[in-house]
Short mmCIF file of C-alpha atoms in Angstrom, two decimals:
data_model
loop_
_atom_site.label_atom_id
_atom_site.label_comp_id
_atom_site.label_asym_id
_atom_site.label_seq_id
_atom_site.Cartn_x
_atom_site.Cartn_y
_atom_site.Cartn_z
CA MET A 1 6.27 147.10 1.89
CA ALA A 2 5.11 145.68 5.17
CA ASP A 3 2.14 143.36 5.25
CA ARG A 4 -0.75 145.63 6.31
CA THR A 5 -3.23 142.72 6.32
CA GLU A 6 -1.74 140.93 9.32
CA PRO A 7 -4.32 140.67 12.10
CA ALA A 8 -3.77 142.92 15.10
CA SER A 9 -3.94 139.93 17.46
CA ALA A 10 -1.05 138.04 15.85
CA PRO A 11 1.69 137.38 18.43
CA PRO A 12 4.90 139.31 17.82
CA GLU A 13 7.37 137.28 15.78
CA MET A 14 10.80 138.72 15.12
CA ARG A 15 11.04 139.46 11.40
CA LYS A 16 14.32 139.24 9.57
CA ALA A 17 15.81 142.62 8.74
CA LYS A 18 15.30 142.66 4.97
CA TRP A 19 16.04 145.53 2.61
CA ARG A 20 12.61 145.36 0.99
CA TYR A 21 11.01 146.51 4.24
CA ILE A 22 12.87 149.79 4.64
CA GLY A 23 10.99 153.05 4.16
CA PRO A 24 10.34 155.19 7.25
CA GLY A 25 14.07 155.78 7.63
CA ILE A 26 14.30 157.15 4.10
CA VAL A 27 11.40 159.46 4.91
CA VAL A 28 12.98 160.79 8.13
CA ALA A 29 16.36 161.26 6.44
CA ALA A 30 14.82 163.20 3.58
CA THR A 31 12.70 165.35 5.87
CA GLY A 32 15.43 166.06 8.42
CA VAL A 33 18.06 167.25 5.94
CA GLY A 34 16.90 170.61 4.63
CA ALA A 35 18.56 173.28 2.56
CA GLY A 36 19.67 175.14 5.69
CA ASP A 37 21.51 172.04 6.92
CA LEU A 38 23.35 171.74 3.61
CA VAL A 39 24.37 175.40 3.77
CA ALA A 40 25.65 174.97 7.34
CA THR A 41 27.73 172.00 6.21
CA LEU A 42 29.05 173.90 3.19
CA LEU A 43 30.09 176.79 5.42
CA ALA A 44 31.89 174.42 7.81
CA GLY A 45 33.77 172.97 4.83
CA SER A 46 34.54 176.40 3.44
CA LYS A 47 36.02 177.62 6.75
CA PHE A 48 37.86 174.51 7.94
CA GLY A 49 38.29 172.32 4.88
CA TYR A 50 38.13 168.60 5.64
CA THR A 51 39.08 169.03 9.30
CA LEU A 52 35.58 168.58 10.75
CA LEU A 53 34.60 165.50 8.74
CA TRP A 54 34.75 163.43 11.93
CA ALA A 55 32.06 165.62 13.52
CA ALA A 56 29.64 164.86 10.68
CA VAL A 57 30.17 161.12 11.24
CA ILE A 58 29.61 161.40 15.01
CA GLY A 59 26.46 163.44 14.31
CA CYS A 60 25.01 160.55 12.36
CA VAL A 61 25.76 158.13 15.21
CA VAL A 62 23.93 160.45 17.62
CA LYS A 63 20.89 160.56 15.32
CA VAL A 64 20.89 156.76 14.96
CA ALA A 65 20.68 156.47 18.75
CA LEU A 66 17.86 159.01 19.01
CA ALA A 67 15.76 157.57 16.19
CA GLU A 68 16.31 154.00 17.43
CA ALA A 69 15.04 155.06 20.86
CA VAL A 70 11.93 156.68 19.33
CA GLY A 71 11.19 153.62 17.19
CA ARG A 72 11.85 151.20 20.07
CA TRP A 73 9.39 153.08 22.30
CA HIS A 74 6.63 152.80 19.70
CA LEU A 75 7.28 149.10 19.02
CA ALA A 76 8.03 147.88 22.55
CA THR A 77 5.09 149.60 24.24
CA GLY A 78 2.48 149.75 21.48
CA ARG A 79 2.16 153.42 22.38
CA THR A 80 2.95 156.58 20.51
CA LEU A 81 5.60 159.00 21.69
CA PHE A 82 3.03 161.56 22.73
CA GLU A 83 1.34 158.96 24.96
CA GLY A 84 4.72 158.52 26.61
CA TRP A 85 5.21 162.24 27.08
CA ARG A 86 1.80 162.46 28.74
CA THR A 87 2.97 160.09 31.48
CA LEU A 88 5.67 162.58 32.45
CA GLY A 89 3.20 165.28 33.38
CA THR A 90 0.92 167.91 31.87
CA TRP A 91 3.91 170.23 31.32
CA THR A 92 4.81 168.16 28.24
CA SER A 93 1.40 168.83 26.69
CA VAL A 94 1.62 172.56 27.46
CA TYR A 95 5.12 172.81 25.97
CA PHE A 96 4.18 170.80 22.88
CA ALA A 97 0.97 172.75 22.26
CA ILE A 98 2.75 176.12 22.30
CA TYR A 99 5.71 174.77 20.34
CA VAL A 100 3.79 173.05 17.56
CA VAL A 101 1.55 176.07 16.88
CA ILE A 102 4.32 178.70 16.72
CA TRP A 103 6.86 176.38 15.09
CA GLY A 104 4.38 175.39 12.36
CA PHE A 105 3.52 179.02 11.60
CA VAL A 106 7.15 180.07 11.06
CA TYR A 107 8.35 176.80 9.52
CA GLY A 108 5.58 176.84 6.92
CA ALA A 109 6.88 180.11 5.47
CA THR A 110 10.49 178.93 5.70
CA ALA A 111 9.75 175.68 3.85
CA MET A 112 7.80 177.42 1.08
CA SER A 113 10.55 180.02 0.56
CA SER A 114 13.26 177.35 0.54
CA SER A 115 11.40 175.26 -2.05
CA ALA A 116 10.76 178.34 -4.18
CA LEU A 117 14.37 179.58 -4.34
CA PRO A 118 15.74 176.91 -6.73
CA LEU A 119 12.64 177.22 -8.92
CA VAL A 120 13.21 180.97 -9.31
CA ALA A 121 16.83 180.24 -10.27
CA LEU A 122 15.82 177.50 -12.72
CA PHE A 123 13.07 179.61 -14.32
CA PRO A 124 14.27 183.24 -14.13
CA ASP A 125 11.54 184.44 -16.50
CA GLY A 126 8.80 182.62 -14.57
CA PRO A 127 6.84 183.51 -11.42
CA ASN A 128 8.47 185.39 -8.54
CA LEU A 129 9.57 183.90 -5.20
CA LYS A 130 6.26 184.51 -3.41
CA THR A 131 4.23 182.89 -6.20
CA TRP A 132 6.48 179.84 -6.33
CA GLY A 133 6.36 179.62 -2.53
CA ILE A 134 2.56 179.60 -2.52
CA LEU A 135 2.49 177.00 -5.31
CA THR A 136 4.88 174.66 -3.45
CA GLY A 137 2.87 175.02 -0.24
CA LEU A 138 -0.40 174.26 -2.02
CA THR A 139 1.20 171.31 -3.82
CA GLY A 140 2.35 169.87 -0.49
CA LEU A 141 -1.10 170.41 1.00
CA VAL A 142 -2.93 168.67 -1.87
CA PHE A 143 -0.43 165.81 -2.02
CA VAL A 144 -0.56 165.00 1.71
CA TRP A 145 -4.32 165.62 1.98
CA PHE A 146 -5.26 163.09 -0.71
CA ASN A 147 -2.58 160.43 -0.26
CA ARG A 148 -1.91 157.94 2.51
CA TYR A 149 1.48 156.92 3.89
CA ALA A 150 2.27 154.26 1.24
CA VAL A 151 2.15 156.76 -1.65
CA PHE A 152 3.88 159.42 0.44
CA GLU A 153 6.77 157.03 1.14
CA LYS A 154 7.19 156.13 -2.55
CA VAL A 155 7.35 159.77 -3.63
CA MET A 156 9.81 160.60 -0.85
CA THR A 157 12.01 157.67 -1.94
CA VAL A 158 12.13 158.98 -5.51
CA LEU A 159 13.05 162.49 -4.33
CA VAL A 160 15.74 161.06 -2.04
CA GLY A 161 17.14 159.24 -5.07
CA VAL A 162 17.35 162.58 -6.90
CA MET A 163 19.01 164.24 -3.88
CA PHE A 164 21.48 161.39 -3.53
CA VAL A 165 22.53 161.31 -7.17
CA VAL A 166 22.91 165.08 -7.43
CA VAL A 167 24.81 165.63 -4.18
CA VAL A 168 27.21 162.73 -4.79
CA TYR A 169 27.70 163.80 -8.43
CA VAL A 170 28.61 167.36 -7.41
CA ALA A 171 30.99 166.05 -4.73
CA ILE A 172 32.76 163.88 -7.31
CA ARG A 173 32.73 166.71 -9.86
CA VAL A 174 34.77 169.02 -7.63
CA SER A 175 37.52 166.35 -7.43
CA PRO A 176 37.96 166.03 -3.66
CA ASN A 177 41.32 165.24 -2.09
CA PHE A 178 40.57 161.85 -0.54
CA GLY A 179 43.82 161.81 1.42
CA ASP A 180 42.86 165.00 3.24
CA ALA A 181 39.31 163.70 3.62
CA PHE A 182 40.48 160.56 5.40
CA ALA A 183 42.73 162.69 7.61
CA GLY A 184 39.61 164.67 8.55
CA LEU A 185 38.19 161.57 10.27
CA TRP A 186 40.70 162.10 13.10
CA PRO A 187 39.08 164.32 15.76
CA THR A 188 40.72 167.76 15.84
CA LEU A 189 39.41 171.21 16.78
CA PRO A 190 40.95 174.13 14.86
CA ASP A 191 40.76 177.57 16.45
CA GLY A 192 37.25 178.99 16.25
CA SER A 193 35.69 175.69 15.19
CA LEU A 194 33.90 174.63 18.39
CA LEU A 195 30.45 175.96 17.48
CA TYR A 196 30.69 174.65 13.92
CA THR A 197 31.69 171.26 15.33
CA LEU A 198 28.77 171.17 17.75
CA GLY A 199 26.44 172.30 14.96
CA LEU A 200 27.61 169.51 12.65
CA ILE A 201 27.15 166.90 15.38
CA GLY A 202 23.80 168.14 16.59
CA GLY A 203 22.23 170.11 13.77
CA VAL A 204 21.98 168.13 10.55
CA GLY A 205 18.88 165.99 10.45
CA GLY A 206 17.93 166.87 14.02
CA THR A 207 14.46 168.42 14.22
CA ILE A 208 10.93 167.60 15.35
CA THR A 209 10.85 165.13 12.44
CA MET A 210 12.95 162.78 14.58
CA ALA A 211 9.93 162.51 16.90
CA ALA A 212 7.80 161.81 13.82
CA TYR A 213 9.93 158.74 12.99
CA GLY A 214 7.96 156.50 15.38
CA TYR A 215 4.70 157.59 13.74
CA TRP A 216 6.05 156.73 10.28
CA VAL A 217 7.17 153.35 11.69
CA ASN A 218 3.57 152.74 12.81
CA ALA A 219 2.12 154.12 9.56
CA LYS A 220 4.22 151.54 7.71
CA GLY A 221 2.33 148.86 9.62
CA TRP A 222 5.01 148.09 12.21
CA THR A 223 3.27 148.03 15.59
CA ASP A 224 5.07 145.50 17.81
CA VAL A 225 8.56 144.32 18.78
CA GLY A 226 8.49 141.76 16.00
CA TRP A 227 9.54 144.62 13.74
CA LEU A 228 12.43 145.75 15.95
CA LYS A 229 15.23 144.27 13.82
CA VAL A 230 13.63 145.71 10.69
CA MET A 231 13.32 149.14 12.31
CA ARG A 232 16.97 149.11 13.34
CA LEU A 233 18.10 148.29 9.79
CA ASP A 234 15.77 150.97 8.45
CA ASN A 235 17.19 153.50 10.92
CA ARG A 236 20.80 152.71 10.02
CA VAL A 237 20.05 153.10 6.32
CA ALA A 238 18.45 156.48 7.10
CA TYR A 239 21.47 157.93 8.81
CA ILE A 240 24.05 156.35 6.52
CA THR A 241 22.15 158.17 3.75
CA THR A 242 22.19 161.36 5.83
CA GLY A 243 25.89 160.87 6.47
CA ILE A 244 26.61 160.60 2.75
CA PHE A 245 24.70 163.85 2.11
CA VAL A 246 26.61 165.66 4.85
CA VAL A 247 30.04 164.31 3.89
CA ALA A 248 29.42 165.10 0.21
CA MET A 249 28.45 168.72 0.98
CA LEU A 250 31.43 169.10 3.33
CA LEU A 251 33.68 167.92 0.48
CA VAL A 252 32.10 170.47 -1.86
CA GLY A 253 32.60 173.23 0.72
CA ALA A 254 36.19 172.19 1.37
CA GLU A 255 37.21 171.80 -2.25
CA LEU A 256 35.18 174.44 -4.06
CA LEU A 257 35.02 177.16 -1.40
CA HIS A 258 37.82 176.65 1.14
CA ALA A 259 40.55 176.13 -1.46
CA THR A 260 39.45 179.17 -3.51
CA GLN A 261 38.35 181.43 -0.61
CA LEU A 262 34.91 181.91 -2.19
CA THR A 263 32.05 182.82 0.15
CA LEU A 264 28.33 182.12 0.26
CA GLU A 265 25.39 184.02 1.66
CA SER A 266 24.04 182.56 4.86
CA GLY A 267 20.69 180.79 4.78
CA ASP A 268 19.12 178.97 1.87
CA LYS A 269 20.25 181.66 -0.60
CA GLY A 270 23.74 180.26 -0.17
CA LEU A 271 22.72 177.29 -2.32
CA VAL A 272 21.70 179.66 -5.14
CA ASP A 273 25.16 181.23 -4.83
CA LEU A 274 26.69 177.76 -5.07
CA GLY A 275 24.66 177.13 -8.24
CA ASP A 276 26.21 180.28 -9.75
CA ILE A 277 29.71 179.11 -8.80
CA LEU A 278 29.07 175.66 -10.29
CA GLU A 279 27.81 177.24 -13.52
CA GLU A 280 30.94 179.37 -13.79
CA ARG A 281 33.24 176.39 -13.14
CA TYR A 282 31.46 173.44 -14.72
CA GLY A 283 28.75 174.79 -17.00
CA ALA A 284 25.01 175.34 -16.94
CA ALA A 285 24.12 171.62 -17.01
CA THR A 286 25.89 170.92 -13.70
CA ALA A 287 24.42 174.08 -12.14
CA ASN A 288 20.88 173.20 -13.23
CA LEU A 289 21.28 169.64 -12.01
CA PHE A 290 22.38 171.00 -8.63
CA LEU A 291 19.34 173.30 -8.49
CA VAL A 292 17.09 170.29 -9.16
CA GLY A 293 18.77 168.54 -6.22
CA PHE A 294 18.34 171.69 -4.11
CA PHE A 295 14.60 171.66 -4.92
CA ALA A 296 14.32 167.95 -4.07
CA THR A 297 16.07 168.61 -0.73
CA SER A 298 13.74 171.49 0.17
CA PHE A 299 10.52 169.93 -1.08
CA THR A 300 11.09 166.62 0.72
CA SER A 301 11.46 168.61 3.95
CA LEU A 302 8.22 170.46 3.16
CA ILE A 303 6.01 167.44 2.46
CA GLY A 304 7.74 165.43 5.21
CA VAL A 305 6.81 168.05 7.79
CA TRP A 306 3.31 168.49 6.29
CA HIS A 307 2.77 164.75 6.86
CA GLY A 308 4.85 163.84 9.91
CA VAL A 309 4.19 166.80 12.18
CA SER A 310 0.49 166.68 11.27
CA LEU A 311 0.51 163.07 12.51
CA LEU A 312 2.10 164.23 15.76
CA PHE A 313 -0.50 166.98 16.14
CA ALA A 314 -3.38 164.58 15.43
CA ASP A 315 -2.07 162.22 18.11
CA PHE A 316 -1.67 165.14 20.53
CA VAL A 317 -5.34 166.10 20.03
CA ALA A 318 -6.51 162.48 20.34
CA ASN A 319 -4.65 162.06 23.63
CA VAL A 320 -5.84 165.34 25.10
CA ARG A 321 -9.43 164.57 24.14
CA GLY A 322 -9.27 160.98 25.37
CA GLY A 323 -7.33 161.78 28.52
CA HIS A 324 -5.04 158.74 28.12
CA ASP A 325 -2.40 158.61 30.82
CA GLY A 326 -0.17 156.21 28.92
CA HIS A 327 0.00 153.53 31.65
CA GLY A 328 -1.08 149.94 31.35
CA ALA A 329 -1.66 147.87 28.24
CA GLY A 330 -1.54 149.47 24.81
CA ASP A 331 -4.75 151.26 24.02
CA GLY A 332 -4.51 151.25 20.27
CA ASN A 333 -3.03 154.64 19.33
CA ALA A 334 -0.11 153.07 17.46
CA ARG A 335 -2.52 150.74 15.65
CA GLU A 336 -4.76 153.66 14.78
CA VAL A 337 -1.77 155.32 13.13
CA ALA A 338 -1.02 152.04 11.32
CA ALA A 339 -4.61 151.81 10.10
CA GLY A 340 -4.39 155.31 8.61
CA SER A 341 -7.18 156.79 10.71
CA ARG A 342 -4.93 159.60 11.97
CA GLU A 343 -4.25 160.70 8.38
CA ARG A 344 -7.99 161.02 7.75
CA SER A 345 -8.74 162.84 11.00
CA LEU A 346 -9.89 166.44 11.35
CA PRO A 347 -6.89 167.49 13.53
CA PHE A 348 -4.46 166.11 10.93
CA ARG A 349 -6.10 168.15 8.19
CA ALA A 350 -6.51 171.20 10.39
CA TYR A 351 -2.78 171.25 11.08
CA LEU A 352 -2.08 170.80 7.36
CA LEU A 353 -4.09 173.96 6.74
CA TRP A 354 -2.25 175.74 9.57
CA LEU A 355 1.13 174.85 8.00
CA THR A 356 0.00 176.10 4.59
CA PHE A 357 -2.20 179.21 4.71
CA PRO A 358 -1.34 181.43 7.73
CA PRO A 359 2.43 181.23 6.98
CA MET A 360 1.81 182.67 3.51
CA THR A 361 1.39 186.04 5.19
CA LEU A 362 5.06 185.88 6.25
CA LEU A 363 6.10 185.68 2.59
CA TRP A 364 5.13 189.37 2.32
CA LEU A 365 6.24 190.53 5.76
CA ASP A 366 9.44 190.35 7.72
CA GLU A 367 8.87 187.84 10.50
CA PRO A 368 7.66 189.79 13.55
CA PHE A 369 10.36 190.14 16.20
CA ALA A 370 8.34 188.47 18.96
CA ILE A 371 7.58 185.45 16.76
CA VAL A 372 11.25 185.06 15.79
CA ILE A 373 12.30 185.11 19.44
CA THR A 374 9.59 182.68 20.59
CA TYR A 375 10.22 180.35 17.64
CA GLY A 376 13.96 180.36 18.34
CA VAL A 377 13.59 179.64 22.05
CA LEU A 378 11.02 176.86 21.63
CA GLY A 379 12.96 175.31 18.76
CA ALA A 380 16.21 175.37 20.71
CA PHE A 381 14.59 173.43 23.55
CA PHE A 382 13.04 170.70 21.40
CA MET A 383 16.06 168.42 20.85
CA PRO A 384 17.12 168.48 24.55
CA PHE A 385 13.47 167.80 25.40
CA LEU A 386 13.41 164.80 23.04
CA ALA A 387 16.71 163.29 24.20
CA LEU A 388 16.05 163.69 27.92
CA THR A 389 12.44 162.49 27.84
CA LEU A 390 13.52 159.40 25.89
CA LEU A 391 16.05 158.66 28.65
CA TRP A 392 13.23 158.99 31.18
CA LEU A 393 10.74 156.84 29.27
CA LEU A 394 13.16 154.06 28.32
CA ASN A 395 14.69 153.55 31.77
CA THR A 396 11.49 153.21 33.81
CA ASP A 397 8.57 150.81 34.09
CA ARG A 398 6.84 152.67 31.26
CA THR A 399 8.87 150.36 29.00
CA PRO A 400 8.90 146.53 29.36
CA ARG A 401 12.11 145.52 31.12
CA GLN A 402 13.62 143.57 28.21
CA TRP A 403 13.32 146.59 25.87
CA ARG A 404 14.71 149.25 28.19
CA ASN A 405 17.96 151.06 27.46
CA GLY A 406 21.28 149.33 27.72
CA GLY A 407 24.57 151.02 28.55
CA LEU A 408 25.35 152.06 24.97
CA SER A 409 21.96 153.61 24.35
CA ASN A 410 22.02 155.42 27.70
CA GLY A 411 25.52 156.72 26.98
CA LEU A 412 24.61 158.02 23.53
CA LEU A 413 21.31 159.56 24.65
CA THR A 414 23.00 161.23 27.64
CA ALA A 415 25.78 162.59 25.43
CA SER A 416 23.27 163.84 22.88
CA GLY A 417 21.15 165.43 25.61
CA LEU A 418 24.17 167.34 26.94
CA LEU A 419 25.19 168.33 23.42
CA PHE A 420 21.73 169.65 22.64
CA ILE A 421 21.64 171.61 25.90
CA VAL A 422 24.90 173.36 24.90
CA LEU A 423 23.50 174.05 21.42
CA CYS A 424 20.26 175.26 22.99
CA VAL A 425 22.10 177.81 25.14
CA GLN A 426 24.17 178.98 22.18
CA GLN A 427 21.14 179.26 19.89
CA ILE A 428 19.28 181.34 22.47
CA ARG A 429 22.34 183.60 22.94
CA ASP A 430 22.48 184.13 19.15
CA LEU A 431 18.84 185.25 18.88
CA PRO A 432 18.32 188.93 17.93
CA TRP A 433 17.45 190.04 21.45
#
């Protein structure tokens, strides 16, 4: 854990990157990889075997660059990401306000349903999907409401441990062909694989929670460039962990589904199907263990969003109320996050309630057409928005000269921005217009 007792006026001193400091990266990795990401990776493996393994690796490199840029902004400027967005014009506030309200409404229902699915499969004689969904949402609400970042991080770390053990165990259990897997590291594009390739590079672990990473860095107590080396180690650990998840699920898809021509349902229900296949092949113990890992994957995404996006919303409200323009010396927003005042604020708790209660209505209703379309469009634009605004912020006088982007960071952020624009167009084309 970071030393939270250090006085705010202490001059920045570059800390050594030690393993005992890491934490926010584990949180962002756990939150960013949801059940839907695992299904997408499984389907890529089932269709193309090991061929697209290279795309999963490149995807992790892209996420390292994005998260490093977010963390560097927070540490180098002493400002939160939303303060930076405000300097780019009021359009960023308008976009974010619409996005965060609609996204939270739909995502809340999605997260509760995803967390409920493995519980229904584990306890077939227990409550139904809607009841489990409500219980998981309320559990997330109570947990985040009454606990600060330090406890939140510890619980997330335990759940990541469960995810890691289960996913790696299942990957080993299906006896992957390591020769073919290594061959899959050579970039190739089979016929019909372009969209799956782009999805693997851009999709897994790439959501609004990447923007939340800087807030978790501050909540850990890291508020100046003295923590830059530590943050970079933390970030690498995060996306190496994500990479292992993705590679393991691709191996499962390639070996268990591609080789046998078995198919899964799309969406989170595909993981329940996989549990059935595992039970048939390897017994109930392996299937139940997988369902526990499925629950850990879904529930970490739920409580991660409940905490991280609520922090973003609380900072949005604080900036709009205070009218900060983001220029000049740091005005304490990052330190307020570090002190925990954002987690105790009314906007933080109001957004927690918004994520939990209104979405419960969608558990009984099909999502209204207009909401699905709006959610899809706004969501598709978020990752290009993040990548391109980071390029803008980190190459101008908004960032101290010595901490601005170098060639590598600019190259990776530009490539990711272009990638996310392509994915954005494709996602909008695929909406049920």
